[in-house]
CSV table of C-alpha atoms in Angstrom, one decimal:
chain,number,residue,atom,x,y,z
A,1314,MET,CA,103.6,63.6,88.7
A,1315,SER,CA,103.7,64.7,85.2
A,1316,VAL,CA,102.8,68.2,84.2
A,1317,THR,CA,99.8,67.0,82.3
A,1318,ASN,CA,98.5,65.4,85.4
A,1319,LEU,CA,99.0,68.6,87.3
A,1320,LEU,CA,97.1,70.7,84.8
A,1321,GLU,CA,94.3,68.2,84.3
A,1322,ASN,CA,93.6,67.9,88.0
A,1323,TRP,CA,94.4,71.4,89.0
A,1324,SER,CA,91.2,72.0,90.9
A,1325,GLN,CA,91.9,68.9,93.0
A,1326,PHE,CA,95.4,69.9,93.9
A,1327,ARG,CA,94.4,73.4,94.6
A,1328,HIS,CA,91.9,73.0,97.3
A,1329,PHE,CA,91.5,74.3,100.8
A,1330,HIS,CA,91.4,71.7,103.5
A,1331,PRO,CA,88.9,70.8,104.6
A,1332,VAL,CA,86.3,73.4,104.0
A,1333,ASP,CA,85.8,73.2,100.2
A,1334,ASP,CA,87.4,69.8,99.9
A,1335,LYS,CA,85.5,66.7,98.9
A,1336,PRO,CA,84.3,64.9,102.0
A,1337,HIS,CA,86.8,62.3,103.3
A,1338,ASP,CA,85.8,59.0,101.8
A,1339,PRO,CA,86.0,56.3,103.1
A,1340,TYR,CA,88.3,57.2,106.0
A,1341,LYS,CA,89.1,60.1,108.1
A,1342,TRP,CA,91.1,59.2,111.2
A,1343,ALA,CA,90.3,61.2,114.3
A,1344,MET,CA,90.6,61.0,118.0
A,1345,SER,CA,88.8,62.2,121.1
A,1346,ILE,CA,90.4,62.4,124.5
A,1347,ASP,CA,88.4,62.5,127.7
A,1348,LEU,CA,90.3,64.8,130.1
A,1349,ASP,CA,88.0,63.8,132.9
A,1350,ALA,CA,89.2,60.3,132.6
A,1351,CYS,CA,92.9,61.1,132.2
A,1352,THR,CA,94.8,60.6,135.4
A,1353,GLY,CA,98.2,61.7,134.0
A,1354,CYS,CA,99.7,58.3,134.5
A,1355,ASN,CA,102.0,58.6,131.4
A,1356,ALA,CA,101.3,55.1,130.2
A,1357,CYS,CA,100.4,56.4,126.8
A,1358,SER,CA,103.8,58.1,126.5
A,1359,VAL,CA,105.6,54.9,127.5
A,1360,ALA,CA,103.6,52.8,125.1
A,1361,CYS,CA,104.4,55.3,122.3
A,1362,TYR,CA,108.1,55.0,123.0
A,1363,ALA,CA,107.9,51.3,122.7
A,1364,GLU,CA,105.7,51.2,119.6
A,1365,ASN,CA,107.4,53.8,117.6
A,1366,ASN,CA,111.1,53.3,118.3
A,1367,ILE,CA,111.5,56.6,120.0
A,1368,PRO,CA,114.9,57.1,121.6
A,1369,VAL,CA,115.2,57.9,125.3
A,1370,VAL,CA,117.4,61.0,125.3
A,1371,GLY,CA,118.3,61.2,129.0
A,1372,LYS,CA,118.1,64.0,131.6
A,1373,GLU,CA,120.7,66.3,130.1
A,1374,ARG,CA,119.4,66.4,126.6
A,1375,PHE,CA,115.9,66.7,127.9
A,1376,SER,CA,116.8,69.8,129.8
A,1377,HIS,CA,118.2,71.2,126.5
A,1378,GLY,CA,114.8,70.8,125.0
A,1379,GLN,CA,115.8,67.8,122.9
A,1380,GLN,CA,113.2,65.4,124.1
A,1381,MET,CA,111.5,63.1,121.6
A,1382,HIS,CA,108.2,62.1,123.2
A,1383,TRP,CA,105.6,62.0,120.5
A,1384,ILE,CA,102.9,62.2,123.2
A,1385,ARG,CA,103.5,64.2,126.3
A,1386,ILE,CA,101.4,64.8,129.4
A,1387,GLU,CA,101.0,68.5,129.9
A,1388,ARG,CA,100.4,69.6,133.5
A,1389,TYR,CA,98.4,72.5,134.6
A,1390,TRP,CA,98.2,73.7,138.2
A,1391,ASP,CA,95.1,75.7,138.7
A,1392,GLU,CA,94.9,76.3,142.5
A,1393,ASP,CA,97.1,77.9,145.0
A,1394,GLN,CA,98.9,79.6,142.2
A,1395,ASN,CA,97.9,83.2,142.9
A,1396,ALA,CA,97.2,82.9,146.6
A,1397,VAL,CA,99.6,84.7,148.9
A,1398,GLY,CA,102.4,82.3,149.7
A,1399,GLY,CA,101.0,79.8,147.2
A,1400,ARG,CA,103.2,77.0,146.1
A,1401,ASP,CA,104.1,76.1,142.5
A,1402,PHE,CA,103.0,72.5,142.9
A,1403,PRO,CA,100.3,72.3,145.5
A,1404,ASP,CA,98.8,69.1,146.8
A,1405,GLN,CA,95.6,69.7,144.9
A,1406,GLY,CA,94.8,71.1,141.6
A,1407,ALA,CA,96.7,69.3,138.9
A,1408,GLN,CA,95.2,68.9,135.5
A,1409,PHE,CA,96.6,66.8,132.7
A,1410,LEU,CA,96.4,67.0,129.0
A,1411,PRO,CA,97.9,64.5,126.7
A,1412,MET,CA,99.3,66.4,123.7
A,1413,MET,CA,100.4,64.8,120.5
A,1414,CYS,CA,100.3,65.7,116.8
A,1415,GLN,CA,96.8,67.0,116.2
A,1416,GLN,CA,96.9,65.8,112.5
A,1417,CYS,CA,95.5,69.1,111.4
A,1418,GLU,CA,93.5,69.2,108.2
A,1419,ALA,CA,95.0,72.5,107.2
A,1420,ALA,CA,98.3,71.8,108.8
A,1421,PRO,CA,100.6,74.8,109.3
A,1422,CYS,CA,103.7,72.5,109.1
A,1423,GLU,CA,102.8,71.3,105.6
A,1424,THR,CA,102.8,74.6,103.9
A,1425,VAL,CA,106.2,75.6,105.1
A,1426,CYS,CA,108.2,72.5,104.4
A,1427,PRO,CA,110.7,73.4,101.7
A,1428,VAL,CA,110.9,69.9,100.3
A,1429,ALA,CA,107.3,68.7,100.9
A,1430,ALA,CA,108.5,66.0,103.3
A,1431,THR,CA,105.3,66.5,105.3
A,1432,ASN,CA,102.0,66.5,103.4
A,1433,HIS,CA,98.4,65.4,103.7
A,1434,THR,CA,97.1,61.9,103.1
A,1435,SER,CA,93.6,61.3,101.8
A,1436,ASP,CA,92.8,59.7,105.1
A,1437,GLY,CA,93.2,63.1,106.7
A,1438,LEU,CA,96.6,62.4,108.3
A,1439,ASN,CA,99.6,64.6,108.2
A,1440,SER,CA,102.3,62.4,106.9
A,1441,GLN,CA,106.0,62.8,107.6
A,1442,VAL,CA,108.4,61.2,105.2
A,1443,TYR,CA,111.8,60.8,106.8
A,1444,ASN,CA,113.7,60.2,103.6
A,1445,ARG,CA,112.6,63.5,102.2
A,1446,CYS,CA,113.2,65.6,105.3
A,1447,ILE,CA,116.3,67.8,105.1
A,1448,GLY,CA,116.0,69.0,108.7
A,1449,SER,CA,115.2,72.7,108.2
A,1450,ARG,CA,113.0,72.5,111.3
A,1451,TYR,CA,110.7,75.0,109.8
A,1452,CYS,CA,107.7,72.8,110.4
A,1453,SER,CA,108.4,72.7,114.1
A,1454,ALA,CA,108.7,76.4,114.2
A,1455,ASN,CA,105.3,76.8,112.6
A,1456,CYS,CA,103.5,74.2,114.6
A,1457,PRO,CA,101.2,75.9,117.1
A,1458,PHE,CA,101.1,72.7,119.3
A,1459,LYS,CA,104.8,72.2,119.4
A,1460,VAL,CA,104.5,68.5,118.8
A,1461,ARG,CA,107.3,67.9,116.2
A,1462,TYR,CA,110.6,66.6,117.4
A,1463,PHE,CA,114.0,66.8,115.8
A,1464,ASN,CA,116.7,64.2,115.8
A,1465,TRP,CA,119.7,66.2,117.0
A,1466,TYR,CA,121.8,63.1,117.4
A,1467,ASP,CA,122.2,59.8,115.6
A,1468,TYR,CA,120.5,57.9,118.3
A,1469,PRO,CA,120.9,54.3,116.8
A,1470,SER,CA,124.6,54.7,117.0
A,1471,ASP,CA,124.4,56.8,120.1
A,1472,ASP,CA,123.4,53.9,122.3
A,1473,ALA,CA,119.8,55.0,122.7
A,1474,TRP,CA,119.0,51.3,122.5
A,1475,PRO,CA,122.0,49.5,124.1
A,1476,ALA,CA,122.8,45.9,123.1
A,1477,GLU,CA,119.7,43.7,123.4
A,1478,MET,CA,117.4,46.6,123.6
A,1479,SER,CA,117.8,47.1,119.8
A,1480,GLN,CA,116.1,43.7,119.4
A,1481,GLN,CA,112.8,45.1,120.7
A,1482,LEU,CA,112.6,47.8,118.0
A,1483,ASN,CA,109.4,47.7,116.0
A,1484,PRO,CA,110.2,46.5,112.5
A,1485,ASP,CA,107.2,48.2,111.1
A,1486,VAL,CA,108.5,51.6,112.0
A,1487,THR,CA,111.6,53.3,110.7
A,1488,VAL,CA,114.5,54.0,113.1
A,1489,ARG,CA,115.1,57.6,112.4
A,1490,GLY,CA,118.5,58.9,111.7
A,1491,LYS,CA,120.2,62.2,112.6
A,1492,GLY,CA,118.8,65.4,111.2
A,1493,VAL,CA,115.2,64.5,110.5
A,1494,MET,CA,111.9,65.7,112.0
A,1495,GLU,CA,109.5,63.2,113.5
A,1496,LYS,CA,106.1,63.3,115.2
A,1497,CYS,CA,103.0,61.3,116.1
A,1498,THR,CA,101.7,59.3,113.2
A,1499,PHE,CA,98.4,58.0,114.7
A,1500,CYS,CA,100.2,54.6,114.6
A,1501,ILE,CA,100.1,54.5,110.8
A,1502,GLN,CA,101.7,51.0,110.8
A,1503,ARG,CA,98.6,49.7,112.6
A,1504,VAL,CA,96.2,51.7,110.4
A,1505,ASN,CA,97.8,50.3,107.3
A,1506,GLU,CA,97.7,46.8,108.6
A,1507,ALA,CA,94.0,47.0,109.3
A,1508,LYS,CA,93.4,48.7,106.0
A,1509,VAL,CA,95.1,46.0,104.0
A,1510,LYS,CA,93.3,43.3,105.9
A,1511,ALA,CA,89.9,45.0,105.3
A,1512,LYS,CA,90.6,45.5,101.7
A,1513,SER,CA,91.5,41.9,101.1
A,1514,GLU,CA,88.3,40.9,102.7
A,1515,GLY,CA,86.4,43.3,100.6
A,1516,ARG,CA,85.1,45.6,103.4
A,1517,LEU,CA,85.9,48.8,105.2
A,1518,VAL,CA,87.8,48.9,108.4
A,1519,ARG,CA,85.5,48.3,111.3
A,1520,ASP,CA,85.3,50.6,114.3
A,1521,GLY,CA,87.7,49.4,117.1
A,1522,GLU,CA,89.8,47.3,114.6
A,1523,ILE,CA,92.6,49.8,114.9
A,1524,GLN,CA,93.9,50.8,118.3
A,1525,THR,CA,96.7,53.2,118.6
A,1526,ALA,CA,99.4,52.3,121.1
A,1527,CYS,CA,98.4,55.1,123.5
A,1528,GLN,CA,94.8,54.1,123.3
A,1529,GLN,CA,95.6,50.5,123.9
A,1530,VAL,CA,97.4,51.1,127.2
A,1531,CYS,CA,95.2,53.8,128.6
A,1532,PRO,CA,94.0,52.4,131.9
A,1533,THR,CA,90.9,54.7,132.0
A,1534,SER,CA,90.1,54.5,128.3
A,1535,ALA,CA,90.4,58.2,128.0
A,1536,ILE,CA,91.6,58.0,124.4
A,1537,SER,CA,89.4,56.8,121.5
A,1538,PHE,CA,90.4,56.5,117.9
A,1539,GLY,CA,88.5,55.8,114.8
A,1540,ASN,CA,87.0,56.7,111.5
A,1541,LEU,CA,85.1,60.0,111.6
A,1542,VAL,CA,83.3,59.2,108.4
A,1543,ASP,CA,81.8,56.1,109.8
A,1544,THR,CA,78.6,57.2,111.5
A,1545,GLU,CA,78.6,54.1,113.7
A,1546,SER,CA,82.1,54.7,115.1
A,1547,ARG,CA,82.7,55.7,118.7
A,1548,VAL,CA,84.7,58.8,117.6
A,1549,HIS,CA,82.0,60.0,115.2
A,1550,LYS,CA,79.4,59.6,117.9
A,1551,GLN,CA,81.5,61.5,120.4
A,1552,TRP,CA,82.1,64.4,118.0
A,1553,GLU,CA,78.5,64.5,117.1
A,1554,ALA,CA,77.3,64.5,120.7
A,1555,GLN,CA,79.7,67.3,121.5
A,1556,LYS,CA,78.7,69.2,118.4
A,1557,VAL,CA,82.2,69.6,117.3
A,1558,GLU,CA,82.6,69.8,113.5
A,1559,LEU,CA,85.8,69.2,111.7
A,1560,ASP,CA,85.5,72.0,109.1
A,1561,LYS,CA,84.7,74.8,111.5
A,1562,ASP,CA,87.1,77.3,113.0
A,1563,LYS,CA,84.4,78.3,115.5
A,1564,GLN,CA,81.8,75.9,116.7
A,1565,GLU,CA,78.2,76.9,116.5
A,1566,LYS,CA,77.5,75.7,120.0
A,1567,ASP,CA,80.0,78.3,121.4
A,1568,GLU,CA,78.2,81.1,119.6
A,1569,GLN,CA,75.2,80.6,121.8
A,1570,GLU,CA,74.5,83.1,124.5
A,1571,GLY,CA,76.1,82.0,127.8
A,1572,GLY,CA,78.3,79.5,126.0
A,1573,SER,CA,77.7,75.8,125.7
A,1574,LYS,CA,77.4,73.2,128.4
A,1575,LEU,CA,79.0,70.6,126.1
A,1576,ARG,CA,82.5,69.6,127.0
A,1577,GLY,CA,84.0,69.0,123.6
A,1578,TYR,CA,86.6,71.4,122.2
A,1579,ARG,CA,89.6,71.5,120.0
A,1580,ILE,CA,92.9,73.3,120.9
A,1581,LEU,CA,93.7,76.5,119.1
A,1582,GLU,CA,90.8,76.0,116.8
A,1583,GLU,CA,90.7,79.7,116.0
A,1584,LEU,CA,94.0,79.5,114.3
A,1585,ARG,CA,92.2,77.4,111.7
A,1586,PRO,CA,94.5,74.4,111.5
A,1587,TYR,CA,91.3,72.2,111.8
A,1588,PRO,CA,92.8,69.7,114.3
A,1589,SER,CA,91.6,66.0,114.2
A,1590,VAL,CA,91.7,65.6,117.9
A,1591,MET,CA,88.9,66.6,120.1
A,1592,TYR,CA,89.3,67.0,123.9
A,1593,LEU,CA,86.5,66.7,126.4
A,1594,GLU,CA,86.9,69.3,129.1
A,1595,ARG,CA,87.5,68.2,132.7
A,1596,VAL,CA,84.4,68.3,134.9
A,1597,ARG,CA,86.1,67.3,138.2
A,1598,GLU,CA,88.1,70.1,139.7
A,1599,SER,CA,91.4,68.3,139.6
A,1600,ALA,CA,93.0,65.0,139.1
A,1601,VAL,CA,95.0,65.0,142.2
B,161,MET,CA,116.6,89.9,70.9
B,162,TYR,CA,117.8,87.0,68.7
B,163,ARG,CA,119.6,85.6,71.7
B,164,PHE,CA,116.5,85.9,73.8
B,165,ILE,CA,114.5,83.9,71.3
B,166,ARG,CA,117.1,81.3,71.1
B,167,PHE,CA,117.2,80.9,74.8
B,168,SER,CA,113.4,80.7,75.2
B,169,THR,CA,113.2,78.2,72.4
B,170,LEU,CA,115.7,76.1,74.3
B,171,LEU,CA,113.6,76.4,77.5
B,172,VAL,CA,110.4,75.5,75.7
B,173,GLY,CA,112.1,72.6,74.0
B,174,LEU,CA,113.5,71.4,77.4
B,175,PHE,CA,110.0,71.7,78.9
B,176,ILE,CA,108.4,69.6,76.2
B,177,ALA,CA,111.2,67.0,76.4
B,178,ILE,CA,110.9,66.7,80.1
B,179,GLN,CA,107.2,66.5,80.0
B,180,GLY,CA,107.4,63.8,77.3
B,181,TYR,CA,109.8,61.9,79.5
B,182,ALA,CA,107.7,62.2,82.6
B,183,ALA,CA,104.6,60.9,80.8
B,184,GLU,CA,106.6,57.9,79.6
B,185,ALA,CA,106.0,54.8,81.7
B,186,PRO,CA,107.0,52.4,83.1
B,187,LEU,CA,110.6,53.4,83.7
B,188,THR,CA,112.7,50.4,82.9
B,189,THR,CA,116.1,50.6,81.4
B,190,ALA,CA,119.0,48.3,80.9
B,191,ASP,CA,120.6,49.9,83.9
B,192,ASP,CA,117.9,48.4,86.1
B,193,LEU,CA,119.5,45.0,85.9
B,194,GLY,CA,120.5,44.0,89.4
B,195,PRO,CA,123.8,42.3,90.3
B,196,ALA,CA,124.2,38.6,89.7
B,197,VAL,CA,123.5,36.9,93.0
B,198,GLU,CA,125.4,33.7,93.8
B,199,GLN,CA,123.0,31.2,95.4
B,200,PRO,CA,124.1,28.1,97.4
B,201,ILE,CA,122.3,26.0,94.8
B,202,GLU,CA,122.0,27.3,91.3
B,203,PHE,CA,118.2,27.1,91.2
B,204,PRO,CA,116.9,26.8,87.6
B,205,HIS,CA,113.7,28.9,87.5
B,206,ASN,CA,113.3,28.2,83.8
B,207,ARG,CA,113.1,24.4,84.4
B,208,HIS,CA,110.4,24.8,87.0
B,209,ALA,CA,108.3,27.7,85.7
B,210,GLY,CA,109.3,27.8,82.1
B,211,LYS,CA,107.2,26.9,79.1
B,212,HIS,CA,106.5,23.2,78.6
B,213,ASP,CA,108.1,21.7,75.5
B,214,PRO,CA,105.9,18.9,74.2
B,215,SER,CA,108.5,17.6,71.7
B,216,ASP,CA,111.2,17.2,74.3
B,217,PRO,CA,109.8,17.2,77.8
B,218,SER,CA,113.3,16.7,79.3
B,219,LYS,CA,114.4,20.1,77.9
B,220,GLY,CA,111.4,22.5,78.5
B,221,GLY,CA,109.9,23.8,81.7
B,222,MET,CA,107.2,22.5,83.9
B,223,GLU,CA,105.0,25.6,84.0
B,224,ILE,CA,104.6,25.4,87.7
B,225,ASP,CA,102.7,28.3,89.2
B,226,CYS,CA,104.9,30.8,91.0
B,227,GLN,CA,102.6,30.6,94.0
B,228,TYR,CA,103.1,26.9,94.3
B,229,CYS,CA,106.5,27.4,95.9
B,230,HIS,CA,106.2,31.1,96.8
B,231,THR,CA,103.0,30.4,98.7
B,232,TYR,CA,103.2,33.2,101.3
B,233,ALA,CA,103.0,36.0,98.7
B,234,ARG,CA,99.2,35.7,98.6
B,235,ARG,CA,98.9,35.5,102.4
B,236,SER,CA,101.2,38.1,103.8
B,237,SER,CA,103.1,41.2,103.0
B,238,ILE,CA,106.3,39.2,102.7
B,239,ALA,CA,106.7,36.6,100.0
B,240,GLY,CA,109.1,34.5,102.0
B,241,ILE,CA,111.3,31.7,100.8
B,242,PRO,CA,109.9,28.2,100.3
B,243,PRO,CA,111.2,25.8,103.0
B,244,LEU,CA,113.5,22.9,102.1
B,245,GLN,CA,110.6,20.6,102.8
B,246,LYS,CA,108.8,22.0,99.7
B,247,CYS,CA,111.7,21.1,97.4
B,248,VAL,CA,112.1,17.6,98.9
B,249,GLY,CA,108.3,17.0,98.8
B,250,CYS,CA,108.5,16.8,95.0
B,251,HIS,CA,112.1,15.7,94.5
B,252,ASN,CA,111.7,12.7,96.7
B,253,ASN,CA,109.6,11.2,94.0
B,254,ILE,CA,111.6,12.3,91.0
B,255,GLU,CA,114.1,9.5,90.6
B,256,SER,CA,115.4,10.7,87.2
B,257,VAL,CA,117.2,13.7,88.6
B,258,LYS,CA,118.3,12.4,92.0
B,259,ASP,CA,121.8,11.8,90.8
B,260,LYS,CA,122.3,15.4,89.6
B,261,PRO,CA,124.8,17.4,91.7
B,262,ARG,CA,122.4,20.1,92.6
B,263,ILE,CA,119.8,17.6,93.8
B,264,LYS,CA,122.4,15.7,95.7
B,265,LYS,CA,123.3,19.0,97.5
B,266,LEU,CA,119.6,19.4,98.3
B,267,PHE,CA,119.3,16.1,99.9
B,268,GLU,CA,122.6,16.5,101.8
B,269,ALA,CA,121.0,19.6,103.4
B,270,TRP,CA,117.8,17.7,104.1
B,271,GLU,CA,119.7,14.8,105.8
B,272,ALA,CA,121.7,17.3,107.8
B,273,LYS,CA,118.5,19.1,108.8
B,274,LYS,CA,120.1,22.4,107.7
B,275,PRO,CA,118.1,25.0,105.7
B,276,ILE,CA,119.6,26.3,102.5
B,277,GLN,CA,120.9,29.8,102.9
B,278,TRP,CA,119.2,31.4,99.9
B,279,LYS,CA,120.3,35.0,99.2
B,280,LYS,CA,117.8,37.8,98.8
B,281,VAL,CA,117.6,39.1,95.2
B,282,HIS,CA,114.7,41.7,95.5
B,283,ASP,CA,115.6,43.6,98.6
B,284,LEU,CA,113.6,46.7,99.3
B,285,PRO,CA,115.0,49.3,101.7
B,286,ASP,CA,113.8,49.0,105.4
B,287,PHE,CA,111.7,52.1,105.2
B,288,VAL,CA,109.4,50.7,102.5
B,289,ARG,CA,106.1,49.1,103.3
B,290,PHE,CA,105.4,46.8,100.5
B,291,ASN,CA,102.6,44.2,100.5
B,292,HIS,CA,102.6,41.2,98.3
B,293,GLU,CA,99.2,40.0,99.3
B,294,ARG,CA,97.4,43.1,98.0
B,295,HIS,CA,99.1,42.9,94.6
B,296,ILE,CA,98.3,39.2,94.2
B,297,LYS,CA,94.7,39.7,95.4
B,298,ARG,CA,94.2,42.4,92.9
B,299,PHE,CA,96.0,41.2,89.8
B,300,VAL,CA,95.7,37.4,90.1
B,301,GLU,CA,92.5,36.8,92.1
B,302,GLN,CA,90.4,39.8,91.0
B,303,GLN,CA,91.6,40.5,87.6
B,304,GLY,CA,92.5,36.9,86.6
B,305,HIS,CA,96.1,37.5,85.3
B,306,THR,CA,98.3,34.5,85.6
B,307,SER,CA,100.8,34.5,88.4
B,308,GLN,CA,103.7,34.5,86.0
B,309,GLU,CA,102.4,37.7,84.4
B,310,ALA,CA,101.4,39.5,87.6
B,311,CYS,CA,104.6,38.5,89.5
B,312,GLY,CA,106.5,39.5,86.4
B,313,TYR,CA,105.4,43.1,86.6
B,314,CYS,CA,108.0,43.6,89.4
B,315,HIS,CA,110.2,40.5,89.3
B,316,GLY,CA,110.8,40.4,85.5
B,317,ASP,CA,110.9,37.4,83.3
B,318,VAL,CA,111.8,34.9,86.0
B,319,LYS,CA,110.5,31.9,84.1
B,320,ASN,CA,113.3,32.3,81.6
B,321,MET,CA,116.1,32.8,84.2
B,322,THR,CA,118.1,30.2,86.1
B,323,VAL,CA,119.1,32.1,89.2
B,324,ALA,CA,116.7,35.0,89.6
B,325,ARG,CA,118.1,38.4,88.9
B,326,ARG,CA,116.6,41.8,89.5
B,327,GLN,CA,115.3,43.2,86.2
B,328,LYS,CA,113.4,46.3,87.4
B,329,SER,CA,114.8,49.1,89.3
B,330,LEU,CA,112.4,48.9,92.3
B,331,SER,CA,112.9,52.6,92.8
B,332,MET,CA,110.2,54.9,94.1
B,333,GLY,CA,109.7,56.5,90.7
B,334,TRP,CA,109.4,53.1,89.1
B,335,CYS,CA,106.7,52.0,91.6
B,336,ALA,CA,104.9,55.3,91.1
B,337,SER,CA,105.0,55.0,87.3
B,338,CYS,CA,102.5,52.2,87.7
B,339,HIS,CA,100.5,53.6,90.6
B,340,GLU,CA,100.0,56.8,88.6
B,341,LYS,CA,98.3,55.1,85.7
B,342,ALA,CA,94.5,54.8,85.6
B,343,HIS,CA,93.6,51.2,86.1
B,344,THR,CA,90.3,49.6,85.7
B,345,VAL,CA,89.0,49.1,89.3
B,346,ALA,CA,86.1,46.7,88.9
B,347,ALA,CA,87.3,43.8,86.8
B,348,SER,CA,84.9,42.4,84.2
B,349,GLY,CA,81.9,43.8,85.9
B,350,VAL,CA,82.5,41.9,89.1
B,351,ASP,CA,81.6,43.9,92.1
B,352,VAL,CA,84.7,44.0,94.3
B,353,GLY,CA,82.7,45.0,97.4
B,354,LYS,CA,83.0,48.3,99.0
B,355,GLN,CA,86.7,48.4,98.3
B,356,ALA,CA,88.0,51.9,98.0
B,357,TYR,CA,90.7,52.0,95.4
B,358,TRP,CA,90.9,55.7,95.4
B,359,TYR,CA,93.2,56.3,98.3
B,360,THR,CA,94.2,59.4,96.3
B,361,PHE,CA,92.8,62.7,95.6
B,362,GLN,CA,91.7,61.5,92.2
B,363,LYS,CA,88.5,59.5,92.7
B,364,PRO,CA,87.2,57.5,89.8
B,365,ALA,CA,84.3,58.8,87.8
B,366,THR,CA,81.4,56.7,88.9
B,367,THR,CA,79.2,57.9,86.1
B,368,ALA,CA,80.7,55.3,83.7
B,369,LYS,CA,78.1,53.2,81.9
B,370,VAL,CA,80.2,50.1,81.7
B,371,PRO,CA,81.9,48.9,84.9
B,372,GLU,CA,85.1,48.4,83.0
B,373,ASP,CA,85.2,52.2,82.4
B,374,ILE,CA,85.6,52.9,86.1
B,375,LYS,CA,89.2,53.7,86.4
B,376,ALA,CA,91.3,54.8,89.4
B,377,LYS,CA,94.9,55.3,90.2
B,378,GLY,CA,96.8,53.3,92.7
B,379,PRO,CA,97.5,54.5,96.2
B,380,ASN,CA,99.7,57.6,96.2
B,381,ASP,CA,99.8,58.7,99.8
B,382,CYS,CA,103.4,58.9,101.0
B,383,TRP,CA,102.5,56.9,104.1
B,384,GLN,CA,101.1,54.1,101.9
B,385,CYS,CA,104.6,52.9,101.2
B,386,HIS,CA,106.9,54.9,103.5
B,387,LYS,CA,107.1,53.6,107.0
């Protein structure tokens, strides 16, 4: 980037995502996750490991907080907790929430990276460039969702994929080395493949053409992924039906008296990261 | 005071020099020349793709289109290497060169049913996502450049080489030096569909009167090329 370019396009570089930004055109990748459908089976997590060459760290490192799962199932136990003699893990009352990188529009991780290894794409994704990362782990510290994972060890040479296992690594995804940060990419390799195909055929990516690995394996189809700009897409319709808007830090529907009956919400919206993942509240009392 | 002025002049001078350098493109220097790669058969690119010499047809090239042999370039992200069958398909019918040592070697491999172990000359790092198809579609099919010209943007002057050698640096800065330029997006008024060329923050000005004036830059998202 030359200085002239920077000066000429200053207003474009100096913008506040996504409020006074130009609308995303033609793509804005987003997700919606139906918690009522989620059974906490962890298939998404397993699929993610397989798709994105994530190392399995083992019990000991996991207990040190060095786990690498890009998508994790968070468990919440909401009954029996406060009752006298209540158990920590009762038979009833488990709720699950798949948590992955929320691909924030105004991502807190981006602003603190000292080397700009993580920055925003025009598709509204939060990119992570491993070559650039120097491992300051500042982004992880600033992430309100705690979805960034650090390579504490050199897993390829550390036998994370013993012998033949290394043959099943996905060639479209980098095998990360020691000392770099990584996180969910919304399966960018699949997104790019579909984009290239669509472009060569002179059209835009159709809804449903891209499936993320977690979405693909979800037995209850709790996860949907698509282009938020496309008014015909499933994700767009869901967001619209739930009256969740991308560029709001407080949704209008929640301002109403007595709150809203709609289930859609985004996590930690009030911090103004403008996440791209909408969750649909659980209606059933518990999953188990 | 005098020292201060001298120092600031130096700074300003440096700034201007750096800016001038940064605006210069594409970045190609003599240092970009890759190592000589020894191939199992010394393939003469100049004889196949070079310019035809009407006065002495036995000397000049055949002007074969790059994509005749490198056929996967327009179909997939990876250009691939033509199979031995492709070579034999033509050379089976060219009696005049069948006794040449290189062609003999070719047919030996063919009889033995062993592929020729060509060595890779243009090897991008594993973390790079490069797509041949998109570049061919855009420069050859949409904008009508010849294969030799379009392929030459990255592969250099292959038609005058024997064994291909890397001429461009293929570094990130070198790729970006082209992606940063404003290119015409709709070639010769042909509507290229709803294709969004502006995968960047700089969208083209759509107010242009002539379609040729619509210009946009190449993709510049990190994730476009970084896996």
